[in-house]
PDB file of C-alpha atoms in Angstrom:
ATOM      1  CA  MET G  56     -33.374  85.635  30.152  1.00  0.00           C
ATOM      2  CA  LYS G  57     -31.498  85.791  33.432  1.00  0.00           C
ATOM      3  CA  LEU G  58     -32.531  83.978  36.598  1.00  0.00           C
ATOM      4  CA  ARG G  59     -31.209  85.438  39.847  1.00  0.00           C
ATOM      5  CA  ILE G  60     -31.181  83.071  42.812  1.00  0.00           C
ATOM      6  CA  LEU G  61     -32.623  84.998  45.765  1.00  0.00           C
ATOM      7  CA  GLY G  62     -32.983  81.877  47.912  1.00  0.00           C
ATOM      8  CA  CYS G  63     -32.692  78.135  47.345  1.00  0.00           C
ATOM      9  CA  SER G  64     -32.362  76.598  50.808  1.00  0.00           C
ATOM     10  CA  GLY G  65     -34.582  73.966  52.374  1.00  0.00           C
ATOM     11  CA  GLY G  66     -34.695  76.017  55.590  1.00  0.00           C
ATOM     12  CA  ILE G  67     -33.467  79.164  57.302  1.00  0.00           C
ATOM     13  CA  GLY G  68     -30.353  79.880  59.356  1.00  0.00           C
ATOM     14  CA  GLY G  69     -27.573  82.197  58.191  1.00  0.00           C
ATOM     15  CA  ARG G  70     -27.240  85.032  55.713  1.00  0.00           C
ATOM     16  CA  ALA G  71     -27.218  82.835  52.611  1.00  0.00           C
ATOM     17  CA  SER G  72     -30.071  80.509  53.497  1.00  0.00           C
ATOM     18  CA  GLY G  73     -33.185  82.146  52.134  1.00  0.00           C
ATOM     19  CA  THR G  74     -35.902  79.717  51.106  1.00  0.00           C
ATOM     20  CA  THR G  75     -36.851  79.296  47.482  1.00  0.00           C
ATOM     21  CA  ALA G  76     -37.276  82.452  45.415  1.00  0.00           C
ATOM     22  CA  PHE G  77     -35.962  83.089  41.897  1.00  0.00           C
ATOM     23  CA  LEU G  78     -36.130  86.408  40.019  1.00  0.00           C
ATOM     24  CA  ALA G  79     -36.351  86.068  36.232  1.00  0.00           C
ATOM     25  CA  ASP G  80     -35.257  89.242  34.468  1.00  0.00           C
ATOM     26  CA  ASP G  81     -36.643  91.864  36.847  1.00  0.00           C
ATOM     27  CA  ASP G  82     -40.396  91.287  36.609  1.00  0.00           C
ATOM     28  CA  ILE G  83     -41.017  87.549  37.142  1.00  0.00           C
ATOM     29  CA  LEU G  84     -40.756  85.885  40.535  1.00  0.00           C
ATOM     30  CA  VAL G  85     -40.756  82.086  40.662  1.00  0.00           C
ATOM     31  CA  ASP G  86     -41.822  80.998  44.134  1.00  0.00           C
ATOM     32  CA  ALA G  87     -41.714  83.507  46.965  1.00  0.00           C
ATOM     33  CA  GLY G  88     -39.799  82.149  49.921  1.00  0.00           C
ATOM     34  CA  THR G  89     -37.788  84.178  52.415  1.00  0.00           C
ATOM     35  CA  GLY G  90     -35.188  84.925  49.727  1.00  0.00           C
ATOM     36  CA  VAL G  91     -37.461  87.717  48.458  1.00  0.00           C
ATOM     37  CA  GLY G  92     -36.235  89.729  51.436  1.00  0.00           C
ATOM     38  CA  GLU G  93     -32.947  90.212  49.553  1.00  0.00           C
ATOM     39  CA  LEU G  94     -34.651  92.738  47.253  1.00  0.00           C
ATOM     40  CA  GLU G  95     -34.870  96.502  47.724  1.00  0.00           C
ATOM     41  CA  LEU G  96     -38.242  98.259  47.466  1.00  0.00           C
ATOM     42  CA  ASP G  97     -37.574  99.525  43.948  1.00  0.00           C
ATOM     43  CA  GLU G  98     -36.783  95.943  42.881  1.00  0.00           C
ATOM     44  CA  LEU G  99     -39.976  94.666  44.500  1.00  0.00           C
ATOM     45  CA  LEU G 100     -41.933  97.289  42.580  1.00  0.00           C
ATOM     46  CA  ARG G 101     -40.722  95.901  39.239  1.00  0.00           C
ATOM     47  CA  ILE G 102     -42.189  92.447  39.938  1.00  0.00           C
ATOM     48  CA  ASP G 103     -45.437  92.007  37.996  1.00  0.00           C
ATOM     49  CA  HIS G 104     -45.759  88.200  37.919  1.00  0.00           C
ATOM     50  CA  VAL G 105     -45.361  85.568  40.660  1.00  0.00           C
ATOM     51  CA  PHE G 106     -45.400  81.905  39.600  1.00  0.00           C
ATOM     52  CA  VAL G 107     -46.027  79.555  42.531  1.00  0.00           C
ATOM     53  CA  THR G 108     -45.245  75.845  42.420  1.00  0.00           C
ATOM     54  CA  HIS G 109     -47.245  74.859  45.508  1.00  0.00           C
ATOM     55  CA  ALA G 110     -48.703  76.231  48.733  1.00  0.00           C
ATOM     56  CA  HIS G 111     -46.112  75.177  51.316  1.00  0.00           C
ATOM     57  CA  LEU G 112     -45.005  78.057  53.530  1.00  0.00           C
ATOM     58  CA  ASP G 113     -41.348  78.111  52.486  1.00  0.00           C
ATOM     59  CA  HIS G 114     -42.452  78.845  48.909  1.00  0.00           C
ATOM     60  CA  ILE G 115     -45.241  81.409  49.514  1.00  0.00           C
ATOM     61  CA  VAL G 116     -44.315  83.211  52.747  1.00  0.00           C
ATOM     62  CA  SER G 117     -43.254  86.457  51.026  1.00  0.00           C
ATOM     63  CA  ILE G 118     -46.339  86.891  48.831  1.00  0.00           C
ATOM     64  CA  PRO G 119     -48.462  88.539  51.580  1.00  0.00           C
ATOM     65  CA  LEU G 120     -45.576  90.805  52.581  1.00  0.00           C
ATOM     66  CA  LEU G 121     -44.757  91.668  48.972  1.00  0.00           C
ATOM     67  CA  VAL G 122     -48.265  92.781  48.054  1.00  0.00           C
ATOM     68  CA  ASP G 123     -48.588  94.695  51.324  1.00  0.00           C
ATOM     69  CA  SER G 124     -45.338  96.558  50.587  1.00  0.00           C
ATOM     70  CA  VAL G 125     -45.990  97.511  46.963  1.00  0.00           C
ATOM     71  CA  GLY G 126     -49.765  97.314  46.426  1.00  0.00           C
ATOM     72  CA  GLU G 127     -50.508 100.982  46.976  1.00  0.00           C
ATOM     73  CA  LEU G 128     -47.513 102.017  44.838  1.00  0.00           C
ATOM     74  CA  ARG G 129     -48.532  99.972  41.787  1.00  0.00           C
ATOM     75  CA  ASP G 130     -50.805 100.955  38.894  1.00  0.00           C
ATOM     76  CA  THR G 131     -51.851  97.361  38.177  1.00  0.00           C
ATOM     77  CA  PRO G 132     -52.445  94.322  40.395  1.00  0.00           C
ATOM     78  CA  LEU G 133     -49.650  91.933  41.218  1.00  0.00           C
ATOM     79  CA  THR G 134     -50.555  88.676  39.437  1.00  0.00           C
ATOM     80  CA  VAL G 135     -50.013  85.335  41.173  1.00  0.00           C
ATOM     81  CA  TYR G 136     -50.076  82.292  38.876  1.00  0.00           C
ATOM     82  CA  ALA G 137     -50.773  78.886  40.419  1.00  0.00           C
ATOM     83  CA  THR G 138     -52.948  75.826  40.014  1.00  0.00           C
ATOM     84  CA  ALA G 139     -56.589  76.134  41.012  1.00  0.00           C
ATOM     85  CA  GLU G 140     -55.895  73.969  44.069  1.00  0.00           C
ATOM     86  CA  THR G 141     -53.019  76.179  45.209  1.00  0.00           C
ATOM     87  CA  ILE G 142     -55.083  79.339  44.681  1.00  0.00           C
ATOM     88  CA  ARG G 143     -57.842  77.819  46.797  1.00  0.00           C
ATOM     89  CA  MET G 144     -55.340  77.152  49.606  1.00  0.00           C
ATOM     90  CA  LEU G 145     -53.971  80.695  49.431  1.00  0.00           C
ATOM     91  CA  ARG G 146     -57.445  82.172  49.608  1.00  0.00           C
ATOM     92  CA  LEU G 147     -58.592  79.848  52.397  1.00  0.00           C
ATOM     93  CA  HIS G 148     -55.513  79.883  54.618  1.00  0.00           C
ATOM     94  CA  VAL G 149     -53.654  83.147  53.919  1.00  0.00           C
ATOM     95  CA  PHE G 150     -55.731  85.903  52.306  1.00  0.00           C
ATOM     96  CA  ASN G 151     -58.686  85.269  54.578  1.00  0.00           C
ATOM     97  CA  TRP G 152     -58.802  88.417  56.774  1.00  0.00           C
ATOM     98  CA  GLN G 153     -57.466  86.367  59.700  1.00  0.00           C
ATOM     99  CA  ILE G 154     -53.897  85.456  58.743  1.00  0.00           C
ATOM    100  CA  TRP G 155     -53.722  88.360  56.233  1.00  0.00           C
ATOM    101  CA  PRO G 156     -56.109  90.768  54.494  1.00  0.00           C
ATOM    102  CA  ASP G 157     -57.701  89.699  51.225  1.00  0.00           C
ATOM    103  CA  PHE G 158     -55.801  91.958  48.857  1.00  0.00           C
ATOM    104  CA  THR G 159     -57.952  90.810  45.924  1.00  0.00           C
ATOM    105  CA  THR G 160     -60.611  93.120  47.399  1.00  0.00           C
ATOM    106  CA  ILE G 161     -58.364  96.017  48.499  1.00  0.00           C
ATOM    107  CA  PRO G 162     -58.984  98.869  47.934  1.00  0.00           C
ATOM    108  CA  ASP G 163     -62.018  97.382  46.161  1.00  0.00           C
ATOM    109  CA  CYS G 164     -62.965  94.487  43.885  1.00  0.00           C
ATOM    110  CA  HIS G 165     -62.627  96.600  40.732  1.00  0.00           C
ATOM    111  CA  ARG G 166     -59.124  97.952  41.463  1.00  0.00           C
ATOM    112  CA  SER G 167     -57.340  95.425  43.638  1.00  0.00           C
ATOM    113  CA  TYR G 168     -53.693  95.092  44.634  1.00  0.00           C
ATOM    114  CA  LEU G 169     -53.633  91.338  43.915  1.00  0.00           C
ATOM    115  CA  ARG G 170     -55.167  88.976  41.411  1.00  0.00           C
ATOM    116  CA  PHE G 171     -54.903  85.224  40.876  1.00  0.00           C
ATOM    117  CA  HIS G 172     -54.459  83.533  37.509  1.00  0.00           C
ATOM    118  CA  PRO G 173     -54.987  79.733  37.386  1.00  0.00           C
ATOM    119  CA  VAL G 174     -52.517  77.589  35.435  1.00  0.00           C
ATOM    120  CA  GLU G 175     -52.544  74.010  34.176  1.00  0.00           C
ATOM    121  CA  PRO G 176     -49.668  71.719  33.194  1.00  0.00           C
ATOM    122  CA  GLY G 177     -48.851  71.987  29.512  1.00  0.00           C
ATOM    123  CA  HIS G 178     -50.595  75.336  29.035  1.00  0.00           C
ATOM    124  CA  PRO G 179     -48.009  78.127  28.603  1.00  0.00           C
ATOM    125  CA  ILE G 180     -48.300  81.690  29.836  1.00  0.00           C
ATOM    126  CA  ARG G 181     -46.849  84.107  27.275  1.00  0.00           C
ATOM    127  CA  LEU G 182     -45.213  87.272  28.606  1.00  0.00           C
ATOM    128  CA  GLY G 183     -44.016  89.182  25.585  1.00  0.00           C
ATOM    129  CA  ALA G 184     -41.357  87.084  23.859  1.00  0.00           C
ATOM    130  CA  ARG G 185     -41.023  84.848  26.915  1.00  0.00           C
ATOM    131  CA  MET G 186     -43.095  81.826  27.957  1.00  0.00           C
ATOM    132  CA  VAL G 187     -43.614  80.155  31.313  1.00  0.00           C
ATOM    133  CA  THR G 188     -45.110  76.671  31.087  1.00  0.00           C
ATOM    134  CA  PRO G 189     -46.274  74.600  34.070  1.00  0.00           C
ATOM    135  CA  LEU G 190     -45.121  70.969  34.000  1.00  0.00           C
ATOM    136  CA  PRO G 191     -46.522  68.013  35.980  1.00  0.00           C
ATOM    137  CA  ALA G 192     -44.790  67.178  39.265  1.00  0.00           C
ATOM    138  CA  ARG G 193     -45.658  65.149  42.372  1.00  0.00           C
ATOM    139  CA  HIS G 194     -45.460  66.303  45.988  1.00  0.00           C
ATOM    140  CA  SER G 195     -47.460  65.970  49.203  1.00  0.00           C
ATOM    141  CA  VAL G 196     -49.774  68.776  48.017  1.00  0.00           C
ATOM    142  CA  PRO G 197     -50.825  69.713  44.475  1.00  0.00           C
ATOM    143  CA  THR G 198     -47.789  71.135  42.677  1.00  0.00           C
ATOM    144  CA  VAL G 199     -46.252  71.946  39.328  1.00  0.00           C
ATOM    145  CA  ALA G 200     -42.779  72.465  37.950  1.00  0.00           C
ATOM    146  CA  TYR G 201     -42.074  75.354  35.562  1.00  0.00           C
ATOM    147  CA  CYS G 202     -40.244  75.728  32.262  1.00  0.00           C
ATOM    148  CA  LEU G 203     -39.012  79.243  31.519  1.00  0.00           C
ATOM    149  CA  ASP G 204     -38.420  79.848  27.804  1.00  0.00           C
ATOM    150  CA  SER G 205     -36.528  82.918  26.595  1.00  0.00           C
ATOM    151  CA  GLY G 206     -36.978  82.004  22.943  1.00  0.00           C
ATOM    152  CA  GLU G 207     -33.300  81.070  22.753  1.00  0.00           C
ATOM    153  CA  GLY G 208     -33.072  78.548  25.584  1.00  0.00           C
ATOM    154  CA  LYS G 209     -35.020  77.004  28.419  1.00  0.00           C
ATOM    155  CA  LEU G 210     -34.664  76.526  32.168  1.00  0.00           C
ATOM    156  CA  VAL G 211     -36.681  73.937  34.089  1.00  0.00           C
ATOM    157  CA  TYR G 212     -37.314  74.233  37.822  1.00  0.00           C
ATOM    158  CA  THR G 213     -38.856  71.131  39.377  1.00  0.00           C
ATOM    159  CA  GLY G 214     -40.125  72.750  42.573  1.00  0.00           C
ATOM    160  CA  ASP G 215     -40.601  70.207  45.349  1.00  0.00           C
ATOM    161  CA  THR G 216     -41.147  66.794  43.826  1.00  0.00           C
ATOM    162  CA  GLU G 217     -40.706  63.092  44.281  1.00  0.00           C
ATOM    163  CA  TYR G 218     -39.473  60.860  41.447  1.00  0.00           C
ATOM    164  CA  SER G 219     -42.039  61.495  38.730  1.00  0.00           C
ATOM    165  CA  THR G 220     -42.251  59.753  35.384  1.00  0.00           C
ATOM    166  CA  GLU G 221     -44.668  62.462  34.223  1.00  0.00           C
ATOM    167  CA  LEU G 222     -42.153  65.208  34.989  1.00  0.00           C
ATOM    168  CA  ILE G 223     -39.301  63.289  33.366  1.00  0.00           C
ATOM    169  CA  ALA G 224     -41.378  62.798  30.201  1.00  0.00           C
ATOM    170  CA  ALA G 225     -42.306  66.492  30.141  1.00  0.00           C
ATOM    171  CA  ILE G 226     -38.647  67.533  30.456  1.00  0.00           C
ATOM    172  CA  ASN G 227     -37.582  65.098  27.748  1.00  0.00           C
ATOM    173  CA  ALA G 228     -40.221  66.543  25.408  1.00  0.00           C
ATOM    174  CA  LEU G 229     -38.510  69.963  25.577  1.00  0.00           C
ATOM    175  CA  ASP G 230     -35.658  71.119  23.366  1.00  0.00           C
ATOM    176  CA  HIS G 231     -32.804  73.488  24.235  1.00  0.00           C
ATOM    177  CA  VAL G 232     -33.010  72.932  28.014  1.00  0.00           C
ATOM    178  CA  ARG G 233     -29.881  74.653  29.287  1.00  0.00           C
ATOM    179  CA  HIS G 234     -30.511  74.486  33.028  1.00  0.00           C
ATOM    180  CA  LEU G 235     -32.369  72.072  35.309  1.00  0.00           C
ATOM    181  CA  ILE G 236     -32.924  73.112  38.924  1.00  0.00           C
ATOM    182  CA  VAL G 237     -33.959  70.077  40.954  1.00  0.00           C
ATOM    183  CA  GLU G 238     -34.473  69.596  44.663  1.00  0.00           C
ATOM    184  CA  THR G 239     -32.767  67.066  46.907  1.00  0.00           C
ATOM    185  CA  ALA G 240     -34.098  67.676  50.395  1.00  0.00           C
ATOM    186  CA  PHE G 241     -32.799  64.675  52.347  1.00  0.00           C
ATOM    187  CA  PRO G 242     -29.618  62.601  52.725  1.00  0.00           C
ATOM    188  CA  GLU G 243     -29.672  58.921  51.820  1.00  0.00           C
ATOM    189  CA  SER G 244     -30.063  57.904  55.487  1.00  0.00           C
ATOM    190  CA  GLN G 245     -33.519  59.521  55.350  1.00  0.00           C
ATOM    191  CA  HIS G 246     -34.629  57.710  52.211  1.00  0.00           C
ATOM    192  CA  GLY G 247     -37.831  56.564  53.914  1.00  0.00           C
ATOM    193  CA  LEU G 248     -38.658  60.107  55.047  1.00  0.00           C
ATOM    194  CA  ALA G 249     -38.039  61.373  51.526  1.00  0.00           C
ATOM    195  CA  LEU G 250     -40.559  58.865  50.199  1.00  0.00           C
ATOM    196  CA  THR G 251     -43.116  59.799  52.874  1.00  0.00           C
ATOM    197  CA  ALA G 252     -42.671  63.547  52.363  1.00  0.00           C
ATOM    198  CA  ARG G 253     -42.510  63.127  48.578  1.00  0.00           C
ATOM    199  CA  HIS G 254     -39.101  64.716  48.221  1.00  0.00           C
ATOM    200  CA  LEU G 255     -35.882  63.468  46.658  1.00  0.00           C
ATOM    201  CA  CYS G 256     -32.768  61.996  48.276  1.00  0.00           C
ATOM    202  CA  PRO G 257     -29.560  61.218  46.320  1.00  0.00           C
ATOM    203  CA  SER G 258     -30.567  57.757  45.055  1.00  0.00           C
ATOM    204  CA  LEU G 259     -33.967  59.041  43.907  1.00  0.00           C
ATOM    205  CA  LEU G 260     -32.278  62.017  42.253  1.00  0.00           C
ATOM    206  CA  HIS G 261     -29.868  59.698  40.426  1.00  0.00           C
ATOM    207  CA  ALA G 262     -32.777  57.569  39.233  1.00  0.00           C
ATOM    208  CA  MET G 263     -34.464  60.688  37.867  1.00  0.00           C
ATOM    209  CA  LEU G 264     -31.366  62.126  36.198  1.00  0.00           C
ATOM    210  CA  ASP G 265     -30.546  58.794  34.576  1.00  0.00           C
ATOM    211  CA  GLU G 266     -33.806  59.185  32.642  1.00  0.00           C
ATOM    212  CA  ILE G 267     -33.156  62.748  31.434  1.00  0.00           C
ATOM    213  CA  ALA G 268     -32.458  62.585  27.709  1.00  0.00           C
ATOM    214  CA  GLY G 269     -30.692  65.912  27.176  1.00  0.00           C
ATOM    215  CA  ALA G 270     -27.600  67.432  28.737  1.00  0.00           C
ATOM    216  CA  PRO G 271     -28.690  70.428  30.821  1.00  0.00           C
ATOM    217  CA  GLU G 272     -26.569  71.917  33.567  1.00  0.00           C
ATOM    218  CA  VAL G 273     -28.074  70.434  36.742  1.00  0.00           C
ATOM    219  CA  HIS G 274     -28.293  72.563  39.881  1.00  0.00           C
ATOM    220  CA  ILE G 275     -29.316  71.074  43.244  1.00  0.00           C
ATOM    221  CA  ALA G 276     -31.631  73.119  45.478  1.00  0.00           C
ATOM    222  CA  HIS G 277     -33.697  72.766  48.671  1.00  0.00           C
ATOM    223  CA  LEU G 278     -30.908  71.158  50.707  1.00  0.00           C
ATOM    224  CA  LYS G 279     -31.750  70.905  54.395  1.00  0.00           C
ATOM    225  CA  PRO G 280     -29.581  73.192  56.577  1.00  0.00           C
ATOM    226  CA  GLY G 281     -26.906  71.214  58.369  1.00  0.00           C
ATOM    227  CA  GLN G 282     -27.107  68.423  55.772  1.00  0.00           C
ATOM    228  CA  CYS G 283     -25.854  70.296  52.703  1.00  0.00           C
ATOM    229  CA  GLU G 284     -22.322  68.913  52.533  1.00  0.00           C
ATOM    230  CA  ARG G 285     -23.475  65.397  53.302  1.00  0.00           C
ATOM    231  CA  ILE G 286     -26.168  65.437  50.617  1.00  0.00           C
ATOM    232  CA  MET G 287     -23.889  66.936  47.981  1.00  0.00           C
ATOM    233  CA  GLY G 288     -21.185  64.396  48.851  1.00  0.00           C
ATOM    234  CA  GLU G 289     -23.641  61.544  48.354  1.00  0.00           C
ATOM    235  CA  ILE G 290     -24.802  63.060  45.066  1.00  0.00           C
ATOM    236  CA  ALA G 291     -21.203  63.386  43.853  1.00  0.00           C
ATOM    237  CA  ALA G 292     -20.399  59.796  44.857  1.00  0.00           C
ATOM    238  CA  GLY G 293     -23.078  58.432  42.565  1.00  0.00           C
ATOM    239  CA  ALA G 294     -23.013  61.107  39.885  1.00  0.00           C
ATOM    240  CA  GLY G 295     -23.726  59.975  36.349  1.00  0.00           C
ATOM    241  CA  ARG G 296     -23.063  61.873  33.145  1.00  0.00           C
ATOM    242  CA  LEU G 297     -24.817  65.115  34.236  1.00  0.00           C
ATOM    243  CA  HIS G 298     -22.591  65.947  37.256  1.00  0.00           C
ATOM    244  CA  PRO G 299     -24.997  68.015  39.398  1.00  0.00           C
ATOM    245  CA  VAL G 300     -23.673  71.053  41.266  1.00  0.00           C
ATOM    246  CA  ARG G 301     -25.073  72.907  44.248  1.00  0.00           C
ATOM    247  CA  LEU G 302     -27.254  75.930  43.535  1.00  0.00           C
ATOM    248  CA  GLU G 303     -26.087  78.952  45.524  1.00  0.00           C
ATOM    249  CA  GLN G 304     -27.910  82.075  46.633  1.00  0.00           C
ATOM    250  CA  GLY G 305     -26.710  85.013  44.517  1.00  0.00           C
ATOM    251  CA  MET G 306     -25.996  82.949  41.389  1.00  0.00           C
ATOM    252  CA  ILE G 307     -27.319  84.137  38.017  1.00  0.00           C
ATOM    253  CA  LEU G 308     -28.253  81.594  35.353  1.00  0.00           C
ATOM    254  CA  GLU G 309     -28.577  82.777  31.743  1.00  0.00           C
ATOM    255  CA  PHE G 310     -30.548  81.048  29.015  1.00  0.00           C
TER     256      PHE G 310
END
């Protein structure tokens, strides 16, 4: 599998600062931040599956626009995979006929442009020879991480998370993890804010990585604009054996 980084920033501002959106092969979207806007219409049309970690705006903002752009051109509904709690939030706060039309009923309930598929940690979704498995994570709203499995290697994306023993244990239970994408939203000076917002800062990241049993390539995402160099400098200063590097928009990870 190939994962194309459409966006991986913790905010907007500049051409290469789309918020989180990853395109696996050409048909699987993992989170749907502003980075989806990098795709042409024919590329949007090839997306059949959208896996959502959680309901925060920077991770779901492009879903309404995506389905509006391609719904009428598709033969089958676009499928959004998320936890039951996240699906409830999307239905209540987005696809509610006030913020956006309910595309699960357009053009009618029997032939809709959008459908939701609930997921649970530890229960894989099989897509041909590939598998996408939700993993437990901890954030300020219900969330999951995802493991993408090509059959030859795995990639784990933590989504937004605080230090989580459950997530660490789930990662350590996997074999052949080639890539780990993990957030670090705040610099060390905002350690308290990171704890309150249930994000990571460099010391919390180091504590997490020290517990990872394997040797994946570690890529840092969700850096706050204006703080990127500072955060990466602090990560490098305390780097252990895994030597994290910054994830960049436009990168392609193979596994």
